[in-house]
Amino acid sequence: MNGVEQETVGTYGLMAEFESPTGLIAACEAAREAGYTKLDAYTPYPIEAVWEALGHHKSKVPLLVLLGGLAGASGGFLFQYWVSVVAYPMNIGGRPFNSWVAFLIPSFEMMILLAAFAAVLGMFILNGLPMPYHPVFNVERFAQASRDRYFLLIGKIDPHFDPTETRRFLEGLAPVEVAEVEE
Amino acid sequence: MSDPLGKAPIVAPGHTAGSVTDKISSIVFERTPRWWWAAFGASFLLVMMLLHSLTKLLFTGVGIWGINIPVGWGFAIINLVWWIGIGHAGTLISAILLLLRQEWRTSINRFAEAMTLFAVACAGIFPLIHVGRPWLAYWLLPYPNTMELWPQFRSPLIWDVFAISTYATVSALFWYVGLIPDLATLRDRSVQRWKKMLFGAFAMGWRGSAVHWHNYEVAYLMLAALATPLVVSVHSVISFDFAVGQLPGWHATIFPPYFVAGAIFAGFAMVLTLSIPLRRLFRLEDFITLRHIQNMAKVMLATGLIVAYGYMTEIFMAFYSGNQFEEFMILNRIAGPYRLYWWALILTNVLAPQAIWLRKVRTSPALIFLVAMFVNVGMWLERYVIVVTSLSRDFLPSSWGTYSGTYWDWSLFIGTIGLFLALIFLFIRFLPMISIFEMRTILPGAKGNPE
């Protein structure tokens, strides 16, 4: 695992493994202070402090949900209006063709349906899923990221990235191990 | 992690993220326990009975049922409402308790969500076969067709189509999204390559990166916020099937809240029915603790009291209204041909849950299980009483009739119980029945939790 003379071609980045979330959060902050920007952290469960330490801004999922909900509600209502007033007007017990109170219920259900799809599909798209292959899976210890270990990745695309310097920097953060991520 | 109120911890002490992961995922990887084959085998036989009855039904028609004029609804609607109600506890536990930050929900939510899905699947069978020609059931959906017909959107039965299909879809999405990080855990822990590939395909390349989690948490919270009003709307819409009709005993404004409370009541009873034996069989007492069982029993008691209040209001309103048909409806329930059902209903739904007031009952999973079984039966009886007594005795004595289920009614109903149990057993065998990643978050030392 001595990476001093490793070549950087075919390298995706360097990954440091930590035993505790606090170690990872401290490492994220230190890496940001050292000027690294192309960072990613991997944790077995959501930790707000990690994405805050990485400087991520707000998720776009709520906006998508709002749009989905608006589309569902308005689309659902307009469709029922069109069916009941334009396409197939039917006199049901003397009620108006545009029985909007009754139409609110399917409109509500359509709002929930499209908003839920927007939340799920939006999350997938923003996360770039499905993605069957990713270089981080080449690190053998990475399987522990879905159990109880915490990882910090500095990507090769980072302008500050230098195979030797970055490795030294990561090793200074008291990790369990620093591994090279092969492309 | 004992809280200031000095309650029992949610997870037994001594567990770490690693041990929680190992324990829950080992259930999936271990050899199939022998009791599982016995339990699954028995439910599978009931599934065969269901298929037999469905085949008979499709070849013969709904005439094999006990339905008649005037009782045209019968078992199909009773079972639909019963199953949908059971499903509601899953959504309540996973969505509403999430929004209310009730951390104890974590070890039961996955399981309860699966229960929702399977209950809705069982529920969905009944309206489809009740239409008589299920191969034409797609006529319920609005789609451009050569007959140039469109559904009639003023009818609660069409609202039902939208409400139940949306509910089934959103429940499935919620369940699957919740599973993704755990599928990734199973992928990383599988030894055989084909298992890795299979779990990996469903985990869709989940890496647990900060970006992933960030969007994930927001999406999950949004889904919970959407599922919460949805679950209330679904049972309200189902109650409209009755309340919009004009029959005495159906045409009541109390129906939506009364049905929603009944649904949660029935659902918690079913979660208890399933989780009490399963925690024992899989030795999950560390995760599904007595505190979980007690909390669920208390919710069951609280919603049971709302339901009991609903029954009392029905009786009160019948006499307060001064309407002779309403008065007759209640007297007919209490002392008419179906009085046995009504009294059994009072025993199982109103009296039996009161046992939970006693500490002795509350601290014994076996006794809580017994109460939950009473409620399971009671909620079915409630729908029986509502559907049958009102339909069989409407305004005009010349159009009165009687009703009782035939063998085929019962075999279909019991068959869906078999289907439900078979699906539950498959689920607990092949997927993590407790949300692993959420369990990690409630351990001491995780996030900002005190060590």
XYZ file of C-alpha atoms in Angstrom, chain B residues 2-425:
424
model
C -32.351 5.498 27.739
C -34.410 8.627 27.419
C -35.147 11.091 30.223
C -38.497 9.463 30.918
C -36.616 6.365 31.967
C -38.311 4.148 29.434
C -36.713 0.978 28.183
C -34.189 1.473 25.367
C -35.292 1.007 21.756
C -32.379 -1.283 21.057
C -30.967 -3.602 23.702
C -27.633 -2.304 25.052
C -24.331 -3.483 23.635
C -25.211 -3.312 19.965
C -23.036 -1.580 17.378
C -23.590 -0.732 13.723
C -21.663 -3.887 12.880
C -23.610 -6.216 15.155
C -26.965 -4.817 14.042
C -25.980 -5.291 10.400
C -24.758 -8.829 11.018
C -27.767 -9.905 13.022
C -30.417 -8.636 10.607
C -28.667 -9.629 7.395
C -27.806 -13.071 8.769
C -31.529 -13.902 8.754
C -31.398 -13.596 4.972
C -28.156 -15.523 4.528
C -28.643 -18.307 7.042
C -30.047 -21.709 6.180
C -33.818 -21.693 6.014
C -35.119 -22.659 9.462
C -37.319 -25.719 9.573
C -40.319 -23.867 11.061
C -40.232 -21.591 8.046
C -40.943 -24.484 5.702
C -43.813 -25.611 7.880
C -45.297 -22.117 8.107
C -44.785 -21.294 4.469
C -46.079 -24.706 3.430
C -49.287 -24.243 5.378
C -49.925 -20.796 3.909
C -49.053 -22.100 0.458
C -51.788 -24.716 0.770
C -54.219 -21.887 1.490
C -52.945 -20.098 -1.624
C -53.826 -23.228 -3.580
C -57.295 -23.067 -2.056
C -57.500 -19.432 -3.162
C -56.523 -20.365 -6.720
C -59.035 -23.171 -6.759
C -61.800 -20.872 -5.594
C -60.809 -18.164 -8.056
C -60.869 -20.684 -10.898
C -64.279 -21.908 -9.860
C -65.447 -18.312 -9.645
C -64.141 -17.366 -13.076
C -65.750 -20.366 -14.715
C -69.076 -20.092 -12.914
C -69.627 -16.469 -11.898
C -70.463 -14.677 -8.680
C -73.580 -16.810 -8.312
C -71.473 -19.229 -6.246
C -71.346 -16.573 -3.543
C -74.031 -15.857 -1.016
C -74.809 -12.441 -2.495
C -78.353 -11.787 -3.615
C -80.822 -8.976 -4.019
C -80.897 -6.981 -1.693
C -77.501 -7.980 -0.206
C -75.373 -7.408 -3.290
C -72.116 -6.572 -1.566
C -71.360 -9.326 0.922
C -67.953 -10.809 1.551
C -66.195 -9.090 -1.328
C -66.662 -5.628 0.132
C -66.263 -6.771 3.741
C -62.912 -8.334 2.881
C -61.786 -5.389 0.763
C -62.372 -2.953 3.613
C -60.845 -5.326 6.165
C -57.648 -5.833 4.187
C -57.206 -2.194 3.240
C -57.668 -1.220 6.877
C -54.979 -3.671 7.945
C -52.638 -2.128 5.436
C -53.035 1.314 6.953
C -50.975 0.623 10.053
C -47.934 0.036 7.864
C -48.189 3.498 6.379
C -48.959 4.992 9.747
C -45.890 3.437 11.326
C -43.558 4.236 8.467
C -44.806 7.691 7.518
C -46.706 9.354 10.342
C -44.419 8.128 13.110
C -41.422 9.188 10.998
C -42.777 12.717 10.744
C -43.468 12.684 14.476
C -39.862 11.556 15.080
C -40.913 8.449 16.973
C -37.634 6.572 16.852
C -39.132 3.348 18.145
C -40.808 2.882 14.785
C -37.438 2.004 13.243
C -37.389 -1.680 14.054
C -40.932 -2.330 12.891
C -41.439 -0.016 9.922
C -39.953 -2.173 7.144
C -41.974 -5.095 8.230
C -45.142 -3.045 8.614
C -44.681 -1.546 5.154
C -44.389 -5.019 3.651
C -47.552 -5.904 5.500
C -49.250 -2.886 3.879
C -48.235 -3.974 0.405
C -49.418 -7.534 0.849
C -52.648 -6.480 2.539
C -53.404 -4.095 -0.329
C -52.650 -6.894 -2.783
C -55.195 -9.109 -1.010
C -57.679 -6.241 -0.839
C -57.286 -5.537 -4.544
C -58.440 -9.029 -5.489
C -61.941 -8.486 -4.118
C -63.243 -5.494 -6.064
C -61.776 -7.034 -9.203
C -63.600 -10.320 -8.805
C -66.690 -8.593 -7.473
C -67.242 -6.833 -10.793
C -68.240 -10.240 -12.128
C -66.168 -10.118 -15.290
C -62.672 -9.320 -13.989
C -61.188 -9.500 -17.474
C -63.061 -6.276 -18.197
C -62.000 -4.552 -14.976
C -59.814 -2.160 -16.950
C -63.055 -0.460 -17.982
C -62.835 1.279 -14.622
C -59.830 3.222 -15.822
C -60.215 6.334 -17.932
C -58.716 5.519 -21.290
C -59.690 6.387 -24.845
C -61.763 3.519 -26.222
C -63.801 2.653 -29.280
C -67.003 2.789 -27.220
C -66.259 6.468 -26.598
C -67.174 5.965 -22.946
C -65.577 7.688 -19.975
C -65.875 6.937 -16.258
C -68.339 8.842 -14.145
C -66.198 10.872 -11.799
C -69.011 11.758 -9.401
C -69.115 8.192 -8.112
C -67.242 7.071 -4.983
C -66.549 3.771 -6.721
C -64.350 5.569 -9.252
C -62.715 7.529 -6.424
C -61.911 4.124 -4.960
C -60.091 3.102 -8.110
C -57.914 6.190 -7.908
C -57.404 6.038 -4.154
C -56.529 2.351 -3.917
C -54.291 2.244 -6.980
C -52.441 5.366 -5.820
C -52.109 3.872 -2.365
C -50.722 0.603 -3.701
C -48.248 2.436 -5.944
C -47.030 4.890 -3.315
C -46.713 2.123 -0.712
C -44.599 0.093 -3.127
C -42.386 3.112 -3.892
C -41.958 3.912 -0.219
C -41.062 0.343 0.600
C -38.604 -0.021 -2.258
C -36.874 3.301 -1.594
C -36.507 2.288 2.046
C -34.953 -1.003 0.964
C -32.284 0.385 -1.385
C -29.508 1.060 1.196
C -30.169 -2.315 2.800
C -30.044 -4.056 -0.564
C -26.611 -2.469 -0.974
C -25.618 -3.913 2.408
C -26.784 -7.348 1.318
C -24.921 -6.938 -1.969
C -21.708 -6.138 -0.091
C -22.183 -9.023 2.294
C -23.165 -11.714 -0.201
C -20.562 -14.387 -0.764
C -21.976 -16.041 -3.853
C -21.652 -14.108 -7.050
C -25.236 -14.589 -8.194
C -26.528 -13.182 -4.930
C -24.214 -10.198 -5.284
C -25.529 -9.627 -8.802
C -29.156 -9.973 -7.753
C -28.998 -7.720 -4.712
C -26.700 -5.389 -6.650
C -29.193 -5.031 -9.475
C -31.964 -4.037 -7.071
C -29.647 -1.751 -5.083
C -28.995 0.022 -8.399
C -25.413 0.909 -7.555
C -26.118 2.555 -4.205
C -22.815 3.715 -2.696
C -23.983 5.537 0.397
C -22.185 8.707 -0.631
C -22.949 11.995 1.055
C -24.781 13.209 -2.048
C -26.817 10.011 -2.174
C -27.857 10.244 1.443
C -28.686 13.903 1.208
C -31.131 13.502 -1.672
C -32.308 10.235 -0.207
C -33.260 11.630 3.168
C -35.150 14.508 1.586
C -36.977 12.191 -0.826
C -37.839 9.778 1.972
C -39.208 12.552 4.143
C -41.208 13.900 1.209
C -42.674 10.459 0.577
C -43.645 10.228 4.232
C -45.299 13.633 4.046
C -47.210 12.520 0.940
C -48.191 9.128 2.330
C -49.643 10.657 5.492
C -52.583 12.512 3.898
C -52.872 9.700 1.374
C -53.550 7.060 3.997
C -56.229 9.238 5.579
C -57.787 9.886 2.182
C -57.860 6.219 1.187
C -60.002 5.027 4.037
C -62.123 8.167 3.875
C -62.828 7.423 0.223
C -63.675 3.826 1.108
C -66.078 5.085 3.744
C -67.679 7.285 1.044
C -68.676 4.083 -0.756
C -71.040 3.671 2.150
C -71.659 7.219 3.325
C -72.673 8.550 -0.096
C -75.300 5.816 -0.323
C -78.666 6.479 1.309
C -79.160 3.363 3.382
C -79.731 3.723 7.102
C -76.507 2.753 8.846
C -74.396 3.912 5.900
C -75.486 7.469 5.275
C -73.561 9.100 8.129
C -71.081 11.935 8.258
C -69.105 10.188 10.992
C -67.947 7.509 8.566
C -64.628 8.930 7.310
C -62.959 9.510 10.720
C -64.575 6.399 12.155
C -63.268 4.274 9.277
C -59.769 5.745 9.453
C -59.575 5.044 13.197
C -60.881 1.533 12.600
C -58.264 0.981 9.916
C -55.415 1.952 12.212
C -56.913 -0.133 14.991
C -57.079 -3.195 12.724
C -53.651 -2.530 11.281
C -51.877 -2.303 14.624
C -53.617 -5.486 15.678
C -52.200 -7.209 12.615
C -48.681 -5.807 13.133
C -48.829 -7.188 16.676
C -50.196 -10.506 15.444
C -47.233 -10.888 13.115
C -44.404 -9.305 15.081
C -44.949 -11.056 18.412
C -44.321 -14.570 17.042
C -41.647 -13.436 14.575
C -39.463 -11.652 17.134
C -39.509 -14.861 19.096
C -38.769 -17.164 16.153
C -35.898 -15.026 14.830
C -34.683 -14.035 18.307
C -35.141 -10.360 17.556
C -36.101 -9.412 21.104
C -33.108 -7.045 21.158
C -34.598 -4.964 18.363
C -38.339 -5.449 18.714
C -38.411 -4.922 22.445
C -41.245 -5.069 24.913
C -41.400 -1.301 24.589
C -42.337 -1.622 20.913
C -45.022 -4.155 21.698
C -46.403 -1.950 24.457
C -46.390 1.173 22.314
C -48.278 -0.608 19.577
C -50.725 -2.035 22.101
C -51.349 1.481 23.405
C -52.022 2.823 19.918
C -54.370 -0.104 19.418
C -56.188 0.754 22.634
C -56.426 4.454 21.745
C -57.795 3.861 18.250
C -60.062 1.160 19.690
C -61.563 3.761 21.986
C -62.195 6.043 19.002
C -63.928 3.162 17.253
C -65.999 2.434 20.367
C -66.934 6.107 20.459
C -68.010 5.735 16.835
C -70.330 2.876 17.754
C -71.844 4.915 20.569
C -72.323 7.922 18.315
C -74.091 5.740 15.769
C -76.519 4.558 18.432
C -77.010 8.024 19.841
C -77.548 9.639 16.455
C -80.066 6.965 15.454
C -82.344 7.949 18.321
C -81.481 11.639 18.371
C -82.367 11.941 14.680
C -85.926 10.804 15.371
C -85.762 9.017 12.039
C -87.691 5.737 12.268
C -85.464 3.986 9.722
C -82.301 4.920 11.629
C -83.858 3.775 14.909
C -84.920 0.510 13.333
C -81.437 -0.011 11.880
C -79.821 0.101 15.336
C -82.452 -2.069 16.987
C -82.087 -4.516 14.122
C -78.349 -4.659 14.671
C -78.708 -5.262 18.381
C -81.641 -7.659 18.338
C -82.271 -8.595 14.706
C -81.240 -11.699 12.763
C -77.571 -10.675 12.810
C -77.481 -9.827 16.518
C -74.828 -12.492 17.188
C -72.426 -10.657 14.907
C -73.142 -7.363 16.603
C -72.636 -8.692 20.123
C -69.490 -10.531 19.062
C -68.323 -7.248 17.590
C -68.848 -5.440 20.900
C -67.008 -8.208 22.722
C -64.008 -8.300 20.397
C -63.635 -4.646 19.430
C -64.861 -2.760 22.476
C -64.435 -5.000 25.519
C -61.376 -7.098 24.660
C -58.988 -4.170 24.041
C -59.820 -2.738 27.492
C -57.602 -5.475 28.923
C -54.636 -3.401 27.770
C -55.335 -0.972 30.621
C -53.967 -3.656 32.937
C -50.206 -3.625 33.418
C -50.235 -7.402 33.631
C -51.604 -7.671 30.103
C -49.403 -4.881 28.780
C -46.224 -6.593 29.887
C -47.109 -9.960 28.422
C -46.606 -10.327 24.663
C -48.715 -13.485 24.712
C -51.722 -11.675 26.191
C -51.302 -8.719 23.827
C -51.225 -11.219 20.984
C -54.501 -12.628 22.219
C -56.117 -9.185 22.356
C -54.821 -8.455 18.852
C -56.424 -11.643 17.573
C -59.735 -10.518 19.057
C -59.397 -7.216 17.239
C -58.552 -8.911 13.929
C -61.790 -10.821 14.171
C -63.701 -7.851 15.521
C -62.811 -5.535 12.675
C -64.016 -8.110 10.175
C -67.267 -8.425 12.120
C -67.652 -4.649 12.091
C -67.651 -4.568 8.300
C -69.965 -7.560 8.210
C -72.442 -5.780 10.460
C -72.257 -2.564 8.439
C -72.625 -4.229 5.042
C -75.132 -6.964 5.786
C -77.532 -5.509 8.343
C -78.109 -2.339 6.352
C -78.519 -4.028 2.986
C -80.750 -6.822 4.244
C -83.188 -4.476 5.992
C -83.676 -1.283 4.039
C -86.678 1.040 3.979
C -89.256 -1.300 2.493
C -90.076 -4.623 4.204
C -91.088 -6.054 0.815
C -87.464 -5.786 -0.329
C -85.909 -7.340 2.751
C -83.764 -10.431 2.503
C -81.217 -12.555 4.335
C -77.602 -13.243 3.708
C -74.943 -15.713 4.675
C -71.603 -16.574 3.090
C -71.225 -19.818 1.148
C -68.262 -22.175 1.132
C -66.771 -20.155 -1.745
C -67.083 -16.896 0.156
C -65.141 -18.390 3.031
C -62.588 -20.189 0.888
C -61.749 -16.996 -0.986
C -61.449 -15.039 2.243
C -59.310 -17.640 4.005
C -57.365 -18.097 0.783
C -56.334 -14.437 0.821
C -55.180 -14.849 4.421
C -52.995 -17.650 3.088
C -51.710 -15.438 0.290
C -50.924 -12.681 2.765
C -49.029 -15.018 5.092
C -47.188 -16.701 2.217
C -46.006 -13.310 0.951
C -44.954 -12.297 4.467
C -42.945 -15.509 4.873
